[in-house]
Amino acid sequence: MIQRRPSRKIRVGSVEVGGDAPISVQSMTNTLTSDAGATIDQIRQLEEAGADIVRVSCPDEESTAALGTIVKASKVPLVADIHFHYKRGIEAAKAGAACLRINPGNIGGEKRVKDVIQAARDYGCSIRIGVNAGSLERELLEKYGEPCPDAMVESALSHARILQDHDFHEFKISVKASDLFMTVAAYQQLSEVIDCPLHLGITESGALRTGTVKSSIGMGSLLWAGIGDTIRVSLAADPVEEVKVGFDMLKSLGLRHRGVNIIACPSCARQGYNVIKTVEELEQRLAHVATPLSLSIIGCVVNGPGEALMTDIGFTGGGAGSGMVYVAGKPDHKMDNERMVDHIVGLVEQKAAELEKAKLEAAE
């Protein structure tokens, strides 16, 4: 079992980050923030996918002017992403942002950071110190010669000290690079010298497939070591995919469970039905189910019965155009292949409803 690194807890709006709080999953809108309608629509999609926190970029006054409307429409806390212009941070705090992301490499000197801290204090924001290898302070690049873990950690700690010197402790830190080795090393170093929550990510990791692989290796190794309190998978893809990958990553490590976990074989000549097509259809039709459930979809009886013993619902391919449906690990009834997808969707939805009802009754 993974033992998470001890960290203090902060709040990002209604979401707790760090300590014993669940590892939260974030994404970021890619619409123009000044277009409040388009941004709200995308936030809705991210909310439906399960995002706990959403970040929006605030590069200009038009963006921070629209932020108040966006905040009021959002069900999840919003992080205002601030670069270069510290006044955008002050404006975003006034507009209702739950957190301000500032980049030490381009936000300006201590006086400007102090003004952002005061705005965060006045309006109840937390702060993320977001260090990127690609935008480190000039003096650190001169000192180290190139971006490296030591430079990233030094940047993070120097800005953490500014916040702490002004008695502001509601902050988390990220130290991201596109190079996963540099990123992992920086987080490992940072985790040993400060107790604030850590926001994980491999920045600019690439397109959907390559970015998922790269992020899973880098972030997965950190999460395996117990490092990380909130995550964002940075993909050049639909932001909804970032949320899906993030939850799948946490689900694979047993750190958080949301939705249906489909266990499926890669298929071979023994399969009694088209496993790949079936799994693709089930993933689409069960995407709306948020209740944690396990479902095994196995093509034949070699591993099917054994996998079904460990899942809530299972289907194992057999002969003569039908297979066995398992419920709670036990063989329950046969179902023909042509109707099995509709049947399994119905079983999963019924089981999810039962679990949600039981949860509500236990809370009363």
CSV table of C-alpha atoms in Angstrom, one decimal:
chain,number,residue,atom,x,y,z
A,1,MET,CA,0.0,0.0,0.0
A,2,ILE,CA,1.3,3.5,-0.9
A,3,GLN,CA,2.1,5.7,2.1
A,4,ARG,CA,1.6,9.3,1.1
A,5,ARG,CA,4.2,11.9,2.1
A,6,PRO,CA,3.0,13.9,5.1
A,7,SER,CA,2.0,17.4,4.1
A,8,ARG,CA,0.0,20.2,5.6
A,9,LYS,CA,-3.5,20.8,4.2
A,10,ILE,CA,-4.7,23.9,2.4
A,11,ARG,CA,-7.9,24.8,0.7
A,12,VAL,CA,-8.6,25.6,-3.0
A,13,GLY,CA,-12.1,26.9,-2.5
A,14,SER,CA,-14.2,24.0,-1.4
A,15,VAL,CA,-11.5,21.4,-2.2
A,16,GLU,CA,-8.9,20.4,0.4
A,17,VAL,CA,-5.4,19.7,-0.9
A,18,GLY,CA,-2.7,17.9,1.0
A,19,GLY,CA,-2.8,16.1,4.4
A,20,ASP,CA,-5.3,13.3,4.3
A,21,ALA,CA,-7.4,14.8,1.6
A,22,PRO,CA,-7.9,12.7,-1.6
A,23,ILE,CA,-5.5,13.5,-4.4
A,24,SER,CA,-7.5,16.0,-6.5
A,25,VAL,CA,-7.6,15.9,-10.3
A,26,GLN,CA,-7.2,19.2,-12.3
A,27,SER,CA,-7.4,20.3,-15.9
A,28,MET,CA,-7.2,23.6,-17.7
A,29,THR,CA,-9.5,25.3,-20.2
A,30,ASN,CA,-8.1,26.2,-23.6
A,31,THR,CA,-10.8,28.6,-24.6
A,32,LEU,CA,-10.4,32.4,-24.6
A,33,THR,CA,-11.2,33.3,-21.0
A,34,SER,CA,-12.6,36.6,-22.3
A,35,ASP,CA,-15.3,34.5,-24.0
A,36,ALA,CA,-17.2,33.6,-20.8
A,37,GLY,CA,-19.8,31.5,-22.6
A,38,ALA,CA,-17.3,29.2,-24.3
A,39,THR,CA,-15.2,28.9,-21.1
A,40,ILE,CA,-18.2,28.1,-19.0
A,41,ASP,CA,-19.2,25.4,-21.5
A,42,GLN,CA,-15.8,23.8,-21.3
A,43,ILE,CA,-15.8,23.9,-17.5
A,44,ARG,CA,-19.2,22.1,-17.6
A,45,GLN,CA,-17.6,19.3,-19.7
A,46,LEU,CA,-14.7,19.1,-17.2
A,47,GLU,CA,-17.1,19.0,-14.3
A,48,GLU,CA,-19.0,16.1,-15.9
A,49,ALA,CA,-15.8,14.2,-16.4
A,50,GLY,CA,-15.1,14.6,-12.6
A,51,ALA,CA,-12.5,17.4,-12.5
A,52,ASP,CA,-12.1,18.7,-8.9
A,53,ILE,CA,-10.4,21.9,-9.8
A,54,VAL,CA,-10.2,23.8,-13.1
A,55,ARG,CA,-7.5,26.4,-14.1
A,56,VAL,CA,-8.2,29.3,-16.5
A,57,SER,CA,-5.6,31.5,-18.0
A,58,CYS,CA,-5.8,35.2,-17.3
A,59,PRO,CA,-3.4,36.9,-19.7
A,60,ASP,CA,-5.2,40.3,-20.0
A,61,GLU,CA,-7.8,42.6,-18.4
A,62,GLU,CA,-10.6,41.2,-20.7
A,63,SER,CA,-10.0,37.8,-19.1
A,64,THR,CA,-10.1,38.9,-15.5
A,65,ALA,CA,-13.1,41.1,-16.4
A,66,ALA,CA,-15.0,37.9,-17.5
A,67,LEU,CA,-13.7,35.8,-14.6
A,68,GLY,CA,-16.4,36.9,-12.2
A,69,THR,CA,-19.1,35.6,-14.5
A,70,ILE,CA,-17.3,32.4,-15.0
A,71,VAL,CA,-16.7,31.9,-11.3
A,72,LYS,CA,-20.4,32.3,-10.5
A,73,ALA,CA,-21.3,29.7,-13.1
A,74,SER,CA,-18.7,27.1,-12.0
A,75,LYS,CA,-19.5,24.3,-9.6
A,76,VAL,CA,-15.8,23.6,-9.0
A,77,PRO,CA,-13.1,26.0,-7.7
A,78,LEU,CA,-11.2,27.9,-10.3
A,79,VAL,CA,-7.5,28.7,-10.4
A,80,ALA,CA,-6.4,31.8,-12.2
A,81,ASP,CA,-3.2,31.3,-14.2
A,82,ILE,CA,-1.1,34.4,-13.9
A,83,HIS,CA,2.1,35.2,-15.9
A,84,PHE,CA,4.0,38.4,-16.4
A,85,HIS,CA,1.3,40.8,-15.1
A,86,TYR,CA,0.9,40.7,-11.3
A,87,LYS,CA,-2.1,43.0,-11.6
A,88,ARG,CA,-4.0,40.2,-13.3
A,89,GLY,CA,-3.5,38.2,-10.1
A,90,ILE,CA,-5.0,41.0,-8.0
A,91,GLU,CA,-7.9,41.4,-10.4
A,92,ALA,CA,-8.5,37.6,-10.4
A,93,ALA,CA,-8.6,37.5,-6.6
A,94,LYS,CA,-11.2,40.2,-6.6
A,95,ALA,CA,-13.2,38.3,-9.3
A,96,GLY,CA,-13.5,35.2,-7.0
A,97,ALA,CA,-10.7,32.9,-8.1
A,98,ALA,CA,-10.1,30.2,-5.5
A,99,CYS,CA,-6.4,30.1,-6.2
A,100,LEU,CA,-3.8,32.2,-8.0
A,101,ARG,CA,-1.0,30.4,-9.9
A,102,ILE,CA,2.1,32.6,-10.2
A,103,ASN,CA,5.3,31.8,-11.9
A,104,PRO,CA,8.5,32.9,-10.1
A,105,GLY,CA,10.3,33.2,-13.4
A,106,ASN,CA,8.1,36.0,-14.8
A,107,ILE,CA,5.9,37.5,-12.1
A,108,GLY,CA,8.4,40.1,-11.0
A,109,GLY,CA,10.2,41.0,-7.8
A,110,GLU,CA,9.3,40.6,-4.2
A,111,LYS,CA,7.2,43.8,-4.1
A,112,ARG,CA,4.9,42.5,-6.8
A,113,VAL,CA,4.6,39.1,-5.1
A,114,LYS,CA,3.8,40.9,-1.9
A,115,ASP,CA,0.9,42.7,-3.6
A,116,VAL,CA,-0.4,39.4,-4.9
A,117,ILE,CA,-0.1,37.9,-1.4
A,118,GLN,CA,-2.2,40.7,0.0
A,119,ALA,CA,-4.9,40.3,-2.6
A,120,ALA,CA,-5.0,36.5,-1.9
A,121,ARG,CA,-5.3,37.2,1.8
A,122,ASP,CA,-8.0,39.8,1.3
A,123,TYR,CA,-10.1,37.6,-0.9
A,124,GLY,CA,-9.5,34.2,0.6
A,125,CYS,CA,-7.4,32.7,-2.2
A,126,SER,CA,-4.7,30.1,-1.9
A,127,ILE,CA,-1.6,30.4,-4.1
A,128,ARG,CA,0.3,27.9,-6.3
A,129,ILE,CA,4.0,28.7,-6.9
A,130,GLY,CA,4.4,27.2,-10.3
A,131,VAL,CA,8.0,26.7,-11.3
A,132,ASN,CA,8.7,25.7,-15.0
A,133,ALA,CA,12.1,24.6,-16.3
A,134,GLY,CA,11.4,26.7,-19.4
A,135,SER,CA,10.9,30.0,-17.6
A,136,LEU,CA,13.4,30.0,-14.7
A,137,GLU,CA,14.8,33.3,-13.3
A,138,ARG,CA,17.8,34.6,-15.3
A,139,GLU,CA,20.1,34.6,-12.2
A,140,LEU,CA,19.4,30.9,-11.6
A,141,LEU,CA,20.1,30.1,-15.3
A,142,GLU,CA,23.4,32.0,-14.9
A,143,LYS,CA,24.2,30.2,-11.7
A,144,TYR,CA,23.5,26.7,-12.9
A,145,GLY,CA,24.2,27.1,-16.6
A,146,GLU,CA,20.9,25.4,-17.7
A,147,PRO,CA,17.6,24.3,-16.3
A,148,CYS,CA,18.1,21.5,-13.7
A,149,PRO,CA,16.4,20.1,-10.6
A,150,ASP,CA,18.6,22.2,-8.2
A,151,ALA,CA,17.6,25.4,-10.0
A,152,MET,CA,13.9,24.5,-10.0
A,153,VAL,CA,13.9,23.7,-6.3
A,154,GLU,CA,15.9,26.8,-5.4
A,155,SER,CA,13.4,28.9,-7.3
A,156,ALA,CA,10.5,27.3,-5.5
A,157,LEU,CA,12.0,27.6,-2.1
A,158,SER,CA,13.0,31.3,-2.5
A,159,HIS,CA,9.4,32.2,-3.4
A,160,ALA,CA,8.0,30.0,-0.7
A,161,ARG,CA,10.1,32.0,1.8
A,162,ILE,CA,8.6,35.3,0.5
A,163,LEU,CA,5.1,33.9,1.2
A,164,GLN,CA,6.2,32.6,4.6
A,165,ASP,CA,7.9,35.8,5.5
A,166,HIS,CA,4.6,37.6,5.0
A,167,ASP,CA,2.8,35.0,7.2
A,168,PHE,CA,1.0,33.4,4.2
A,169,HIS,CA,0.9,29.6,4.3
A,170,GLU,CA,-2.0,28.7,2.1
A,171,PHE,CA,0.2,27.7,-0.8
A,172,LYS,CA,1.2,24.6,-2.8
A,173,ILE,CA,4.2,24.2,-5.2
A,174,SER,CA,4.8,22.6,-8.6
A,175,VAL,CA,8.2,22.1,-10.3
A,176,LYS,CA,7.5,21.0,-13.8
A,177,ALA,CA,9.6,20.3,-16.8
A,178,SER,CA,8.9,18.6,-20.2
A,179,ASP,CA,11.8,16.3,-19.3
A,180,LEU,CA,10.3,13.7,-17.0
A,181,PHE,CA,13.7,12.8,-15.4
A,182,MET,CA,14.3,16.4,-14.5
A,183,THR,CA,10.7,16.7,-13.2
A,184,VAL,CA,10.9,13.6,-11.0
A,185,ALA,CA,14.3,14.6,-9.5
A,186,ALA,CA,13.0,18.1,-8.7
A,187,TYR,CA,9.9,16.8,-7.0
A,188,GLN,CA,11.9,14.3,-5.0
A,189,GLN,CA,14.3,17.0,-3.8
A,190,LEU,CA,11.5,19.4,-3.0
A,191,SER,CA,9.4,16.8,-1.1
A,192,GLU,CA,12.3,16.4,1.4
A,193,VAL,CA,12.7,20.0,2.4
A,194,ILE,CA,9.2,21.5,2.6
A,195,ASP,CA,5.9,20.3,4.0
A,196,CYS,CA,3.4,22.2,1.7
A,197,PRO,CA,1.2,20.3,-0.7
A,198,LEU,CA,2.7,19.4,-4.1
A,199,HIS,CA,1.0,19.8,-7.4
A,200,LEU,CA,2.3,17.2,-9.9
A,201,GLY,CA,2.6,17.4,-13.6
A,202,ILE,CA,4.9,16.8,-16.6
A,203,THR,CA,4.5,20.1,-18.5
A,204,GLU,CA,4.0,20.1,-22.3
A,205,SER,CA,4.1,16.3,-22.3
A,206,GLY,CA,2.7,15.9,-25.8
A,207,ALA,CA,-0.3,14.5,-27.6
A,208,LEU,CA,-2.9,12.2,-26.2
A,209,ARG,CA,-1.0,8.9,-26.5
A,210,THR,CA,2.6,10.0,-26.0
A,211,GLY,CA,1.6,12.5,-23.3
A,212,THR,CA,-0.3,9.9,-21.4
A,213,VAL,CA,2.6,7.5,-21.5
A,214,LYS,CA,5.1,10.2,-20.5
A,215,SER,CA,2.9,11.6,-17.7
A,216,SER,CA,2.1,8.1,-16.4
A,217,ILE,CA,5.8,7.2,-16.1
A,218,GLY,CA,6.9,10.4,-14.5
A,219,MET,CA,3.9,11.2,-12.3
A,220,GLY,CA,3.2,7.5,-11.6
A,221,SER,CA,6.7,7.0,-10.2
A,222,LEU,CA,6.2,10.0,-7.9
A,223,LEU,CA,2.7,8.9,-6.8
A,224,TRP,CA,4.1,5.4,-6.2
A,225,ALA,CA,6.6,7.0,-3.8
A,226,GLY,CA,3.8,8.8,-2.0
A,227,ILE,CA,4.6,12.2,-3.5
A,228,GLY,CA,1.8,14.4,-4.8
A,229,ASP,CA,-1.4,15.9,-3.5
A,230,THR,CA,-3.1,17.2,-6.7
A,231,ILE,CA,-2.3,16.4,-10.3
A,232,ARG,CA,-2.8,17.8,-13.8
A,233,VAL,CA,-2.0,15.7,-16.9
A,234,SER,CA,-0.9,18.2,-19.5
A,235,LEU,CA,-2.0,16.9,-22.9
A,236,ALA,CA,-2.2,18.5,-26.4
A,237,ALA,CA,-5.7,17.1,-26.6
A,238,ASP,CA,-9.3,17.8,-25.4
A,239,PRO,CA,-9.0,18.9,-21.7
A,240,VAL,CA,-11.6,16.2,-20.8
A,241,GLU,CA,-9.0,13.6,-21.7
A,242,GLU,CA,-6.6,15.0,-19.1
A,243,VAL,CA,-9.2,14.4,-16.4
A,244,LYS,CA,-9.9,10.8,-17.7
A,245,VAL,CA,-6.2,10.0,-17.7
A,246,GLY,CA,-5.7,11.6,-14.3
A,247,PHE,CA,-8.3,9.4,-12.7
A,248,ASP,CA,-7.1,6.3,-14.5
A,249,MET,CA,-3.6,7.0,-13.2
A,250,LEU,CA,-4.9,7.3,-9.6
A,251,LYS,CA,-7.2,4.3,-10.0
A,252,SER,CA,-4.3,2.1,-11.3
A,253,LEU,CA,-2.3,2.9,-8.1
A,254,GLY,CA,-5.3,2.4,-5.8
A,255,LEU,CA,-5.1,6.0,-4.7
A,256,ARG,CA,-8.6,7.1,-5.8
A,257,HIS,CA,-11.5,5.4,-7.4
A,258,ARG,CA,-14.1,7.0,-9.7
A,259,GLY,CA,-16.2,5.3,-12.3
A,260,VAL,CA,-16.1,1.9,-13.8
A,261,ASN,CA,-12.8,0.1,-13.8
A,262,ILE,CA,-12.9,-2.2,-16.9
A,263,ILE,CA,-10.5,-5.1,-16.7
A,264,ALA,CA,-10.2,-6.5,-20.2
A,265,CYS,CA,-8.0,-9.0,-22.0
A,266,PRO,CA,-6.1,-8.0,-25.2
A,267,SER,CA,-8.0,-10.7,-27.1
A,268,CYS,CA,-6.7,-13.6,-29.2
A,269,ALA,CA,-7.9,-16.5,-31.3
A,270,ARG,CA,-9.7,-18.0,-28.3
A,271,GLN,CA,-12.1,-15.1,-27.8
A,272,GLY,CA,-15.7,-16.0,-28.0
A,273,TYR,CA,-16.7,-12.5,-29.1
A,274,ASN,CA,-15.1,-9.3,-30.3
A,275,VAL,CA,-13.5,-8.1,-27.1
A,276,ILE,CA,-11.9,-4.9,-28.4
A,277,LYS,CA,-15.1,-3.6,-30.0
A,278,THR,CA,-17.1,-4.5,-26.9
A,279,VAL,CA,-14.8,-2.7,-24.5
A,280,GLU,CA,-14.7,0.4,-26.7
A,281,GLU,CA,-18.5,0.5,-26.7
A,282,LEU,CA,-18.8,-0.2,-22.9
A,283,GLU,CA,-16.3,2.6,-22.1
A,284,GLN,CA,-18.4,5.1,-24.1
A,285,ARG,CA,-21.7,3.9,-22.7
A,286,LEU,CA,-20.5,3.8,-19.0
A,287,ALA,CA,-18.6,7.0,-19.0
A,288,HIS,CA,-21.5,8.7,-17.1
A,289,VAL,CA,-21.2,6.3,-14.2
A,290,ALA,CA,-19.2,8.0,-11.4
A,291,THR,CA,-19.7,5.3,-8.8
A,292,PRO,CA,-16.6,3.1,-8.3
A,293,LEU,CA,-17.3,-0.3,-9.8
A,294,SER,CA,-15.2,-3.1,-11.3
A,295,LEU,CA,-16.1,-4.9,-14.5
A,296,SER,CA,-14.2,-7.7,-16.2
A,297,ILE,CA,-14.6,-8.3,-19.9
A,298,ILE,CA,-12.6,-11.4,-20.8
A,299,GLY,CA,-12.8,-13.3,-24.1
A,300,CYS,CA,-12.5,-16.9,-23.0
A,301,VAL,CA,-12.5,-19.2,-20.0
A,302,VAL,CA,-8.7,-19.3,-19.5
A,303,ASN,CA,-8.6,-16.2,-17.2
A,304,GLY,CA,-12.2,-15.1,-17.4
A,305,PRO,CA,-13.6,-17.0,-14.3
A,306,GLY,CA,-10.6,-16.0,-12.2
A,307,GLU,CA,-10.8,-12.3,-13.1
A,308,ALA,CA,-14.6,-12.4,-12.5
A,309,LEU,CA,-14.1,-13.6,-9.0
A,310,MET,CA,-12.5,-10.2,-8.2
A,311,THR,CA,-14.9,-7.9,-9.9
A,312,ASP,CA,-18.4,-6.6,-9.2
A,313,ILE,CA,-19.7,-7.7,-12.6
A,314,GLY,CA,-18.0,-9.9,-15.2
A,315,PHE,CA,-18.6,-11.5,-18.6
A,316,THR,CA,-16.6,-14.4,-19.9
A,317,GLY,CA,-16.8,-15.6,-23.5
A,318,GLY,CA,-17.9,-19.1,-24.1
A,319,GLY,CA,-19.1,-21.1,-27.1
A,320,ALA,CA,-22.2,-21.1,-29.3
A,321,GLY,CA,-22.5,-17.3,-29.4
A,322,SER,CA,-23.0,-16.8,-25.7
A,323,GLY,CA,-21.0,-16.3,-22.5
A,324,MET,CA,-21.3,-16.3,-18.7
A,325,VAL,CA,-22.3,-13.3,-16.7
A,326,TYR,CA,-20.8,-13.1,-13.2
A,327,VAL,CA,-22.3,-11.0,-10.4
A,328,ALA,CA,-20.3,-10.4,-7.2
A,329,GLY,CA,-17.7,-12.9,-8.3
A,330,LYS,CA,-20.1,-15.8,-8.9
A,331,PRO,CA,-21.5,-17.3,-12.1
A,332,ASP,CA,-25.0,-16.0,-12.4
A,333,HIS,CA,-26.5,-16.5,-15.8
A,334,LYS,CA,-25.7,-16.9,-19.5
A,335,MET,CA,-26.2,-14.2,-22.0
A,336,ASP,CA,-25.9,-14.2,-25.8
A,337,ASN,CA,-23.2,-12.1,-27.3
A,338,GLU,CA,-25.5,-9.9,-29.4
A,339,ARG,CA,-27.3,-8.6,-26.3
A,340,MET,CA,-24.5,-8.6,-23.8
A,341,VAL,CA,-23.5,-5.0,-24.1
A,342,ASP,CA,-27.0,-3.6,-23.4
A,343,HIS,CA,-27.4,-6.2,-20.6
A,344,ILE,CA,-24.1,-5.3,-18.9
A,345,VAL,CA,-24.8,-1.6,-19.1
A,346,GLY,CA,-28.1,-2.2,-17.4
A,347,LEU,CA,-26.4,-4.3,-14.6
A,348,VAL,CA,-23.7,-1.7,-14.0
A,349,GLU,CA,-26.2,1.1,-13.8
A,350,GLN,CA,-28.4,-0.9,-11.4
A,351,LYS,CA,-25.5,-1.8,-9.2
A,352,ALA,CA,-24.3,1.9,-9.2
A,353,ALA,CA,-27.8,3.1,-8.2
A,354,GLU,CA,-27.9,0.5,-5.3
A,355,LEU,CA,-24.5,1.6,-4.0
A,356,GLU,CA,-25.4,5.3,-4.2
A,357,LYS,CA,-28.7,4.6,-2.3
A,358,ALA,CA,-26.8,2.7,0.4
A,359,LYS,CA,-24.3,5.5,0.7
A,360,LEU,CA,-27.1,8.1,1.2
A,361,GLU,CA,-28.8,5.9,3.8
A,362,ALA,CA,-25.6,5.4,5.7
A,363,ALA,CA,-25.0,9.2,5.8
A,364,GLU,CA,-28.5,9.9,7.2
